[in-house]
Short mmCIF file of C-alpha atoms and ligand atoms in Angstrom, two decimals:
data_model
loop_
_atom_site.label_atom_id
_atom_site.label_comp_id
_atom_site.label_asym_id
_atom_site.label_seq_id
_atom_site.Cartn_x
_atom_site.Cartn_y
_atom_site.Cartn_z
CA MET W 1 93.85 -20.90 -14.33
CA PHE W 2 90.11 -20.67 -13.94
CA LYS W 3 88.55 -18.00 -11.80
CA ILE W 4 85.36 -18.29 -9.80
CA ASN W 5 82.49 -15.84 -9.63
CA GLU W 6 83.71 -14.05 -6.52
CA ASN W 7 80.32 -12.52 -5.93
CA TYR W 8 79.36 -15.84 -4.37
CA LEU W 9 81.97 -15.27 -1.67
CA LYS W 10 80.18 -12.10 -0.62
CA LEU W 11 77.07 -14.02 0.39
CA PRO W 12 76.89 -14.16 4.18
CA GLY W 13 76.15 -17.64 5.55
CA SER W 14 74.02 -20.19 3.73
CA TYR W 15 70.58 -19.81 2.19
CA LEU W 16 68.09 -19.07 5.00
CA PHE W 17 66.12 -22.29 4.70
CA SER W 18 69.30 -24.37 4.47
CA THR W 19 70.49 -22.87 7.77
CA ILE W 20 67.16 -23.66 9.41
CA GLY W 21 67.21 -27.20 8.01
CA ARG W 22 70.69 -27.75 9.44
CA LYS W 23 69.73 -26.44 12.91
CA VAL W 24 66.62 -28.60 13.02
CA LYS W 25 68.59 -31.66 11.92
CA GLU W 26 71.14 -31.09 14.70
CA PHE W 27 68.38 -30.70 17.28
CA THR W 28 66.65 -33.87 16.07
CA LEU W 29 69.86 -35.88 16.30
CA GLU W 30 70.41 -34.68 19.86
CA ASN W 31 66.74 -35.14 20.83
CA PRO W 32 65.45 -38.14 18.90
CA ASP W 33 62.43 -38.55 21.22
CA LYS W 34 61.00 -35.07 20.54
CA LYS W 35 58.17 -34.64 18.08
CA ILE W 36 59.08 -31.62 16.02
CA ILE W 37 56.35 -29.59 14.31
CA ARG W 38 57.60 -27.76 11.25
CA LEU W 39 55.97 -24.44 10.51
CA GLY W 40 59.13 -22.96 9.01
CA ILE W 41 59.57 -23.22 5.25
CA GLY W 42 56.35 -22.65 3.32
CA ASP W 43 56.05 -26.22 2.13
CA VAL W 44 52.61 -27.76 1.68
CA THR W 45 51.44 -30.91 3.46
CA LEU W 46 48.21 -31.89 1.68
CA PRO W 47 48.55 -34.42 -1.14
CA LEU W 48 47.94 -33.28 -4.71
CA ALA W 49 44.23 -32.88 -5.51
CA PRO W 50 42.47 -35.89 -7.13
CA ALA W 51 42.05 -33.96 -10.41
CA VAL W 52 45.80 -33.39 -10.52
CA ILE W 53 46.60 -37.02 -9.71
CA SER W 54 44.24 -38.22 -12.41
CA ALA W 55 45.84 -35.85 -14.96
CA LEU W 56 49.27 -37.14 -13.94
CA HIS W 57 48.16 -40.77 -14.42
CA ASN W 58 46.69 -40.00 -17.83
CA ALA W 59 49.81 -38.14 -18.89
CA VAL W 60 52.03 -41.01 -17.76
CA ASP W 61 49.92 -43.39 -19.85
CA GLU W 62 50.31 -41.08 -22.84
CA MET W 63 54.07 -41.21 -22.40
CA ALA W 64 53.85 -45.02 -22.54
CA ASN W 65 52.17 -45.04 -25.93
CA LYS W 66 54.07 -44.35 -29.14
CA ASP W 67 51.15 -42.39 -30.63
CA THR W 68 50.88 -40.00 -27.69
CA PHE W 69 54.44 -39.94 -26.40
CA LYS W 70 55.92 -36.45 -26.03
CA GLY W 71 59.55 -35.39 -26.27
CA TYR W 72 60.81 -31.86 -25.75
CA PRO W 73 57.99 -29.51 -24.90
CA PRO W 74 57.41 -26.32 -26.93
CA GLU W 75 59.81 -23.54 -25.85
CA LEU W 76 57.27 -21.40 -24.03
CA GLY W 77 55.30 -24.35 -22.67
CA TYR W 78 52.32 -26.33 -24.00
CA GLU W 79 49.63 -24.15 -25.54
CA PHE W 80 46.87 -25.96 -23.63
CA LEU W 81 48.42 -24.77 -20.37
CA ARG W 82 49.17 -21.23 -21.52
CA GLN W 83 45.63 -20.94 -22.86
CA ALA W 84 44.18 -22.11 -19.53
CA ILE W 85 46.35 -19.57 -17.71
CA ALA W 86 45.40 -16.73 -20.05
CA ASP W 87 41.70 -17.55 -19.63
CA HIS W 88 41.46 -18.36 -15.94
CA ASP W 89 44.17 -16.25 -14.31
CA PHE W 90 43.85 -13.17 -16.49
CA LYS W 91 40.83 -12.96 -18.81
CA SER W 92 38.54 -13.75 -15.88
CA ARG W 93 39.92 -10.59 -14.24
CA GLY W 94 39.47 -8.43 -17.30
CA VAL W 95 43.11 -8.71 -18.39
CA THR W 96 44.19 -9.80 -21.87
CA ILE W 97 47.49 -11.66 -21.91
CA ALA W 98 48.66 -13.18 -25.20
CA LEU W 99 49.92 -16.75 -25.21
CA ASP W 100 53.40 -15.67 -26.28
CA GLU W 101 53.60 -13.45 -23.21
CA ILE W 102 53.43 -16.50 -20.91
CA PHE W 103 56.57 -18.55 -20.22
CA ILE W 104 56.03 -21.86 -18.44
CA SER W 105 58.85 -22.80 -16.07
CA ASP W 106 59.76 -25.15 -13.27
CA GLY W 107 58.74 -22.68 -10.61
CA ALA W 108 58.69 -19.14 -9.31
CA LYS W 109 61.91 -19.52 -7.35
CA SER W 110 63.92 -20.25 -10.50
CA ASP W 111 62.20 -17.48 -12.42
CA SER W 112 62.66 -14.87 -9.72
CA GLY W 113 66.29 -15.92 -9.33
CA ASN W 114 66.99 -15.98 -13.07
CA ILE W 115 65.08 -12.95 -14.33
CA GLY W 116 67.95 -10.62 -13.39
CA GLU W 117 69.98 -12.09 -16.26
CA ILE W 118 68.18 -9.96 -18.82
CA PHE W 119 69.17 -6.75 -17.02
CA ASP W 120 72.49 -4.90 -16.99
CA VAL W 121 74.61 -5.35 -13.89
CA ASP W 122 74.45 -1.59 -13.33
CA ASN W 123 70.76 -1.52 -12.50
CA LYS W 124 69.92 -0.59 -8.94
CA ILE W 125 67.39 -2.82 -7.24
CA ALA W 126 64.86 -1.89 -4.58
CA VAL W 127 63.51 -4.56 -2.26
CA CYS W 128 61.08 -4.69 0.59
CA ASP W 129 62.69 -5.22 3.96
CA PRO W 130 61.97 -7.97 5.11
CA VAL W 131 62.03 -9.82 1.78
CA TYR W 132 62.07 -13.31 0.22
CA PRO W 133 65.86 -13.88 0.20
CA VAL W 134 66.04 -15.14 -3.40
CA TYR W 135 65.61 -11.63 -4.85
CA VAL W 136 68.61 -10.24 -2.98
CA ASP W 137 70.87 -13.31 -3.07
CA SER W 138 70.46 -13.76 -6.82
CA ASN W 139 71.42 -10.13 -7.35
CA VAL W 140 74.46 -10.60 -5.10
CA MET W 141 75.52 -13.51 -7.33
CA ALA W 142 75.12 -11.23 -10.34
CA GLY W 143 77.34 -8.57 -8.77
CA ARG W 144 74.61 -5.97 -8.58
CA THR W 145 74.41 -5.31 -4.84
CA GLY W 146 77.74 -3.75 -3.81
CA GLU W 147 79.30 -4.78 -0.52
CA TYR W 148 77.70 -6.38 2.50
CA LEU W 149 77.62 -4.39 5.73
CA PRO W 150 77.39 -7.10 8.40
CA ASP W 151 76.52 -4.69 11.23
CA LEU W 152 73.51 -3.40 9.33
CA GLY W 153 72.69 -6.66 7.53
CA LYS W 154 72.46 -4.60 4.33
CA TRP W 155 74.11 -4.29 0.93
CA THR W 156 75.58 -0.94 -0.06
CA ASN W 157 73.97 -0.86 -3.51
CA VAL W 158 70.45 -1.99 -2.66
CA ILE W 159 67.53 0.29 -1.88
CA TYR W 160 65.68 -1.09 1.13
CA MET W 161 62.01 -0.28 1.57
CA PRO W 162 61.19 -0.98 5.22
CA CYS W 163 57.91 -2.78 5.83
CA THR W 164 57.29 -2.27 9.51
CA LYS W 165 54.36 -2.01 11.86
CA GLU W 166 54.42 1.75 11.20
CA THR W 167 53.93 1.21 7.46
CA ASN W 168 51.39 -1.58 7.98
CA PHE W 169 54.06 -3.96 6.70
CA ALA W 170 53.78 -2.42 3.23
CA PRO W 171 56.58 -0.57 1.41
CA GLU W 172 56.55 3.15 0.70
CA LEU W 173 57.77 4.63 -2.57
CA PRO W 174 61.56 4.90 -2.26
CA LYS W 175 63.26 8.29 -2.02
CA GLU W 176 66.18 7.11 -4.12
CA GLU W 177 65.22 6.10 -7.65
CA PRO W 178 65.55 2.36 -8.40
CA ASP W 179 65.76 0.68 -11.80
CA ILE W 180 64.29 -2.66 -10.74
CA ILE W 181 61.66 -2.95 -8.01
CA TYR W 182 60.82 -6.32 -6.46
CA LEU W 183 57.31 -6.55 -5.04
CA CYS W 184 55.56 -9.60 -3.65
CA PHE W 185 51.85 -9.46 -2.80
CA PRO W 186 50.32 -11.14 -0.86
CA ASN W 187 53.63 -10.81 0.87
CA ASN W 188 56.15 -13.37 1.88
CA PRO W 189 57.20 -13.14 4.70
CA THR W 190 54.84 -10.70 6.42
CA GLY W 191 51.56 -11.97 4.98
CA SER W 192 50.50 -8.38 4.26
CA THR W 193 48.83 -7.12 1.09
CA ILE W 194 48.07 -3.82 -0.57
CA THR W 195 44.93 -2.63 -2.30
CA LYS W 196 44.56 -2.14 -6.01
CA ALA W 197 44.70 1.65 -5.53
CA GLU W 198 47.97 1.30 -3.63
CA LEU W 199 49.46 -1.01 -6.26
CA GLN W 200 48.39 1.49 -8.93
CA LYS W 201 50.69 4.05 -7.26
CA TRP W 202 53.63 1.67 -7.75
CA VAL W 203 52.74 1.13 -11.39
CA ASP W 204 52.44 4.89 -11.98
CA TYR W 205 55.73 5.46 -10.19
CA ALA W 206 57.56 2.77 -12.18
CA ASN W 207 56.23 4.16 -15.47
CA LYS W 208 57.24 7.67 -14.42
CA VAL W 209 60.83 6.86 -13.45
CA GLY W 210 61.34 4.15 -16.09
CA ALA W 211 61.73 1.30 -13.61
CA VAL W 212 60.60 -2.28 -14.05
CA ILE W 213 58.56 -4.03 -11.35
CA ILE W 214 59.18 -7.72 -10.80
CA TYR W 215 55.89 -8.73 -9.26
CA ASP W 216 55.81 -12.04 -7.43
CA ALA W 217 52.20 -13.17 -7.12
CA ALA W 218 52.91 -16.69 -5.85
CA TYR W 219 50.35 -16.32 -3.05
CA GLU W 220 47.54 -14.83 -5.15
CA ALA W 221 45.19 -17.75 -4.45
CA TYR W 222 45.12 -16.84 -0.75
CA ILE W 223 43.52 -13.45 -1.27
CA SER W 224 40.26 -13.34 0.67
CA GLU W 225 39.50 -9.62 0.78
CA GLU W 226 37.88 -7.51 -1.93
CA ASN W 227 39.94 -4.76 -3.44
CA VAL W 228 43.18 -6.71 -3.33
CA PRO W 229 44.53 -7.19 -6.86
CA HIS W 230 45.10 -10.77 -8.03
CA THR W 231 47.46 -9.70 -10.80
CA ILE W 232 49.41 -6.47 -11.25
CA TYR W 233 47.91 -6.20 -14.74
CA GLU W 234 44.61 -5.19 -13.12
CA CYS W 235 46.38 -1.83 -12.72
CA GLU W 236 46.35 0.55 -15.64
CA GLY W 237 49.72 0.90 -17.34
CA ALA W 238 51.22 -2.23 -15.74
CA LYS W 239 51.98 -3.79 -19.10
CA THR W 240 54.64 -1.17 -19.80
CA CYS W 241 56.45 -1.65 -16.49
CA ALA W 242 55.75 -5.04 -14.90
CA ILE W 243 56.81 -8.66 -15.12
CA GLU W 244 54.63 -11.05 -13.12
CA ILE W 245 55.84 -14.33 -11.67
CA ARG W 246 53.41 -17.07 -10.64
CA SER W 247 53.69 -20.46 -9.02
CA PHE W 248 51.69 -23.68 -8.84
CA SER W 249 53.35 -24.53 -5.51
CA LYS W 250 51.12 -22.70 -3.11
CA ASN W 251 47.79 -22.73 -4.96
CA ALA W 252 47.94 -26.40 -5.95
CA GLY W 253 50.63 -28.01 -3.84
CA PHE W 254 53.27 -28.38 -6.58
CA THR W 255 56.25 -27.68 -4.27
CA GLY W 256 57.67 -31.11 -5.08
CA THR W 257 56.22 -31.30 -8.57
CA ARG W 258 57.63 -27.96 -9.81
CA LEU W 259 55.67 -25.68 -12.11
CA GLY W 260 55.37 -21.93 -12.48
CA PHE W 261 55.22 -19.23 -15.12
CA THR W 262 56.32 -15.71 -15.88
CA VAL W 263 54.36 -13.12 -17.82
CA ILE W 264 56.25 -10.50 -19.83
CA PRO W 265 53.97 -8.25 -21.87
CA LYS W 266 55.28 -7.21 -25.27
CA GLU W 267 54.64 -3.57 -24.40
CA LEU W 268 57.41 -3.76 -21.78
CA LYS W 269 60.43 -2.30 -23.55
CA SER W 270 63.82 -0.70 -23.04
CA GLY W 271 64.01 1.64 -26.04
CA ASP W 272 62.98 -0.60 -28.93
CA VAL W 273 63.91 -3.85 -27.20
CA MET W 274 61.13 -6.00 -25.79
CA LEU W 275 62.02 -7.71 -22.51
CA ASN W 276 59.76 -10.49 -23.78
CA SER W 277 62.26 -11.21 -26.60
CA LEU W 278 65.20 -11.27 -24.22
CA TRP W 279 63.48 -13.70 -21.86
CA ALA W 280 62.36 -15.82 -24.82
CA ARG W 281 65.97 -15.98 -25.97
CA ARG W 282 67.12 -16.91 -22.48
CA HIS W 283 64.38 -19.48 -22.05
CA GLY W 284 65.14 -21.08 -25.42
CA THR W 285 68.84 -21.25 -24.71
CA LYS W 286 68.96 -22.32 -21.08
CA PHE W 287 65.74 -24.20 -20.38
CA ASN W 288 64.20 -27.21 -22.05
CA GLY W 289 60.78 -26.88 -20.49
CA ALA W 290 58.78 -28.30 -17.63
CA PRO W 291 57.90 -31.99 -18.23
CA TYR W 292 54.76 -32.74 -20.23
CA ILE W 293 53.22 -34.74 -17.39
CA ILE W 294 53.66 -31.81 -15.00
CA GLN W 295 52.23 -29.30 -17.45
CA ALA W 296 49.24 -31.62 -18.01
CA ALA W 297 48.81 -31.81 -14.23
CA GLY W 298 49.03 -28.03 -14.04
CA ALA W 299 46.28 -27.59 -16.61
CA SER W 300 44.00 -29.81 -14.53
CA ILE W 301 43.74 -27.18 -11.80
CA TYR W 302 41.78 -25.00 -14.21
CA THR W 303 39.03 -27.60 -14.74
CA GLU W 304 35.85 -27.22 -12.67
CA GLU W 305 36.89 -30.16 -10.53
CA GLY W 306 40.45 -28.94 -10.17
CA LYS W 307 39.32 -25.45 -9.21
CA ARG W 308 36.95 -26.78 -6.56
CA GLN W 309 39.51 -29.15 -5.08
CA THR W 310 42.37 -26.65 -4.93
CA LYS W 311 40.01 -24.09 -3.41
CA GLU W 312 39.26 -26.59 -0.66
CA GLN W 313 42.97 -27.03 -0.01
CA ILE W 314 43.45 -23.29 0.26
CA ALA W 315 40.52 -23.08 2.67
CA TYR W 316 42.15 -25.82 4.76
CA TYR W 317 45.40 -23.87 5.01
CA MET W 318 43.59 -20.61 5.68
CA ASN W 319 41.77 -22.27 8.54
CA ASN W 320 45.20 -23.14 9.94
CA ALA W 321 46.16 -19.49 9.52
CA LYS W 322 43.11 -18.54 11.57
CA VAL W 323 44.03 -21.04 14.28
CA ILE W 324 47.54 -19.56 14.48
CA ARG W 325 46.41 -15.94 14.37
CA GLU W 326 43.66 -16.29 16.92
CA GLY W 327 45.61 -18.64 19.18
CA LEU W 328 48.65 -16.40 19.33
CA SER W 329 46.58 -13.23 19.78
CA ALA W 330 44.77 -14.89 22.70
CA ALA W 331 48.16 -15.76 24.16
CA GLY W 332 49.14 -12.07 24.03
CA TYR W 333 51.31 -12.10 20.91
CA SER W 334 51.18 -9.25 18.45
CA VAL W 335 50.36 -10.89 15.11
CA SER W 336 49.60 -9.84 11.55
CA GLY W 337 49.12 -11.53 8.18
CA GLY W 338 47.23 -14.77 7.72
CA VAL W 339 44.16 -13.11 6.16
CA ASN W 340 45.20 -12.93 2.50
CA ALA W 341 48.30 -15.07 2.84
CA PRO W 342 49.39 -18.36 4.41
CA TYR W 343 51.98 -16.60 6.59
CA ILE W 344 51.59 -15.20 10.08
CA TRP W 345 54.08 -12.57 11.19
CA LEU W 346 54.53 -12.15 14.92
CA LYS W 347 56.51 -9.92 17.19
CA THR W 348 58.92 -11.95 19.31
CA PRO W 349 58.14 -11.73 23.03
CA ASP W 350 60.37 -10.16 25.69
CA SER W 351 62.53 -8.35 23.15
CA MET W 352 64.10 -11.60 22.01
CA THR W 353 65.96 -11.46 18.71
CA SER W 354 64.45 -13.50 15.91
CA TRP W 355 67.11 -16.23 16.20
CA GLU W 356 66.82 -16.31 20.00
CA PHE W 357 63.10 -16.93 19.61
CA PHE W 358 63.81 -19.57 16.95
CA ASP W 359 66.09 -21.47 19.36
CA TYR W 360 63.70 -21.00 22.26
CA LEU W 361 60.70 -22.28 20.31
CA LEU W 362 62.64 -25.23 18.93
CA LYS W 363 63.98 -26.20 22.34
CA GLU W 364 60.97 -25.52 24.54
CA ALA W 365 58.02 -26.20 22.21
CA ASN W 366 59.74 -28.28 19.51
CA VAL W 367 58.15 -26.00 16.94
CA VAL W 368 60.10 -24.72 13.92
CA GLY W 369 59.39 -21.30 12.48
CA THR W 370 61.42 -18.81 10.46
CA PRO W 371 63.36 -15.97 12.10
CA GLY W 372 62.26 -12.61 10.71
CA SER W 373 65.82 -11.30 10.59
CA GLY W 374 66.61 -13.97 7.99
CA PHE W 375 64.46 -11.94 5.60
CA GLY W 376 66.26 -8.64 6.21
CA PRO W 377 67.17 -6.17 8.96
CA SER W 378 63.61 -4.87 9.45
CA GLY W 379 62.57 -8.45 10.18
CA GLU W 380 64.62 -8.45 13.37
CA GLY W 381 62.40 -9.01 16.39
CA TYR W 382 59.81 -10.80 14.23
CA PHE W 383 59.06 -14.40 13.44
CA ARG W 384 57.14 -16.15 10.66
CA LEU W 385 54.88 -19.16 11.02
CA THR W 386 53.36 -20.91 8.06
CA ALA W 387 49.82 -22.19 7.73
CA PHE W 388 50.95 -25.05 5.46
CA GLY W 389 51.18 -27.63 8.25
CA THR W 390 48.49 -30.21 8.94
CA TYR W 391 45.51 -28.99 10.97
CA GLU W 392 46.39 -31.33 13.85
CA ASN W 393 50.01 -30.20 14.00
CA THR W 394 49.01 -26.56 13.74
CA LEU W 395 46.62 -26.93 16.68
CA GLU W 396 49.23 -28.74 18.71
CA ALA W 397 51.94 -26.21 17.88
CA ILE W 398 49.76 -23.36 19.07
CA GLU W 399 48.84 -25.22 22.25
CA ARG W 400 52.54 -25.78 22.94
CA ILE W 401 53.36 -22.12 22.30
CA LYS W 402 50.52 -21.03 24.59
CA ARG W 403 51.93 -23.20 27.39
CA LEU W 404 55.39 -21.55 27.25
C1 LIG G 501 59.20 -19.77 2.00
O1 LIG G 501 59.09 -20.48 2.99
O2 LIG G 501 59.49 -18.57 2.06
C2 LIG G 501 58.93 -20.38 0.68
O3 LIG G 501 58.40 -21.64 0.81
C3 LIG G 501 60.15 -20.52 -0.07
C4 LIG G 501 59.84 -20.76 -1.50
O4 LIG G 501 58.69 -20.75 -1.94
O5 LIG G 501 60.82 -20.94 -2.21
#
């Protein structure tokens, strides 16, 4: 008789964004005349940039011709894309990353959910609280998190690093020693960031205690302030303790097109074993690569045209962030984020819980956001809005919220 992975049964409820999707669907069915504005999940609304579309068309034509047709992609991804990444994302910031340290994938969500496979189940993870739920849920599935304590909304075997107003929504070094530390900067969900000097402290700490940092830099393109690191490898010593995960979703609108990559430096070792080799083995065994046409499209964002066009898209979303931040502040809300990230983090009014505010906003303003408590216990009493809507919808959403 087969047995299931019972760790799945420990997961409370459904995945956060599935729950929100279901609630919104129910509301829409009951209120078909209402125009809902979705500022919940961080999904982009602008079409792919012209440079990307043109690269897609060209790549499709190549697939139609027997001389240029491509079958399985190379295991780590096409060299033209890895070279563009090494040059534009790293070398331009003074960081040397070798091509065999870059693994092209179908996105940062898969990579951040799968990376745990190369670590023993007995490692103890530390996460920010609130946190992108994938890091915790994927560790629950792996059996690494202990038992769930519903009253606290916490797992017994996870180190939580509260990111609250008191800490400027940034984590502090944990008192208990973790083996694996998940960091995401600019942060989802709070929209906060830390400086290079602050990130250096994490790198030094990880090297000292022998921990690995899984650094999610999916929102790197939204950094607007000086002194905020674009990659963890800007910090000295990061190559011996950090894995970096990147996405094409937020910087180039690939949420529906799917492309990302993970960097594992060869210096990152457990004894004599390179984590790079383990991930290469995993990648080769379980993944057959992102499609050629998507990788070709990805490479186009590093051309002069592609860079300019994607920069314009980011500026568009960051203008939305400004509209949300300034509009809500003027309406008396306490808001943060939205300066180096496309997320605005606000305190719910009148001591409402996060889900109460979610229901209230959906019902009274027909605006969808994300309840802070869905990201962890320290998110209770907070709410996240995304800047990825259209400008018109963002303006209207804020007007509706102001009228409440
Ligand atoms: C979010 O809304 O937190 C993100 O869009 C989810 C994701 O990138 O997977």
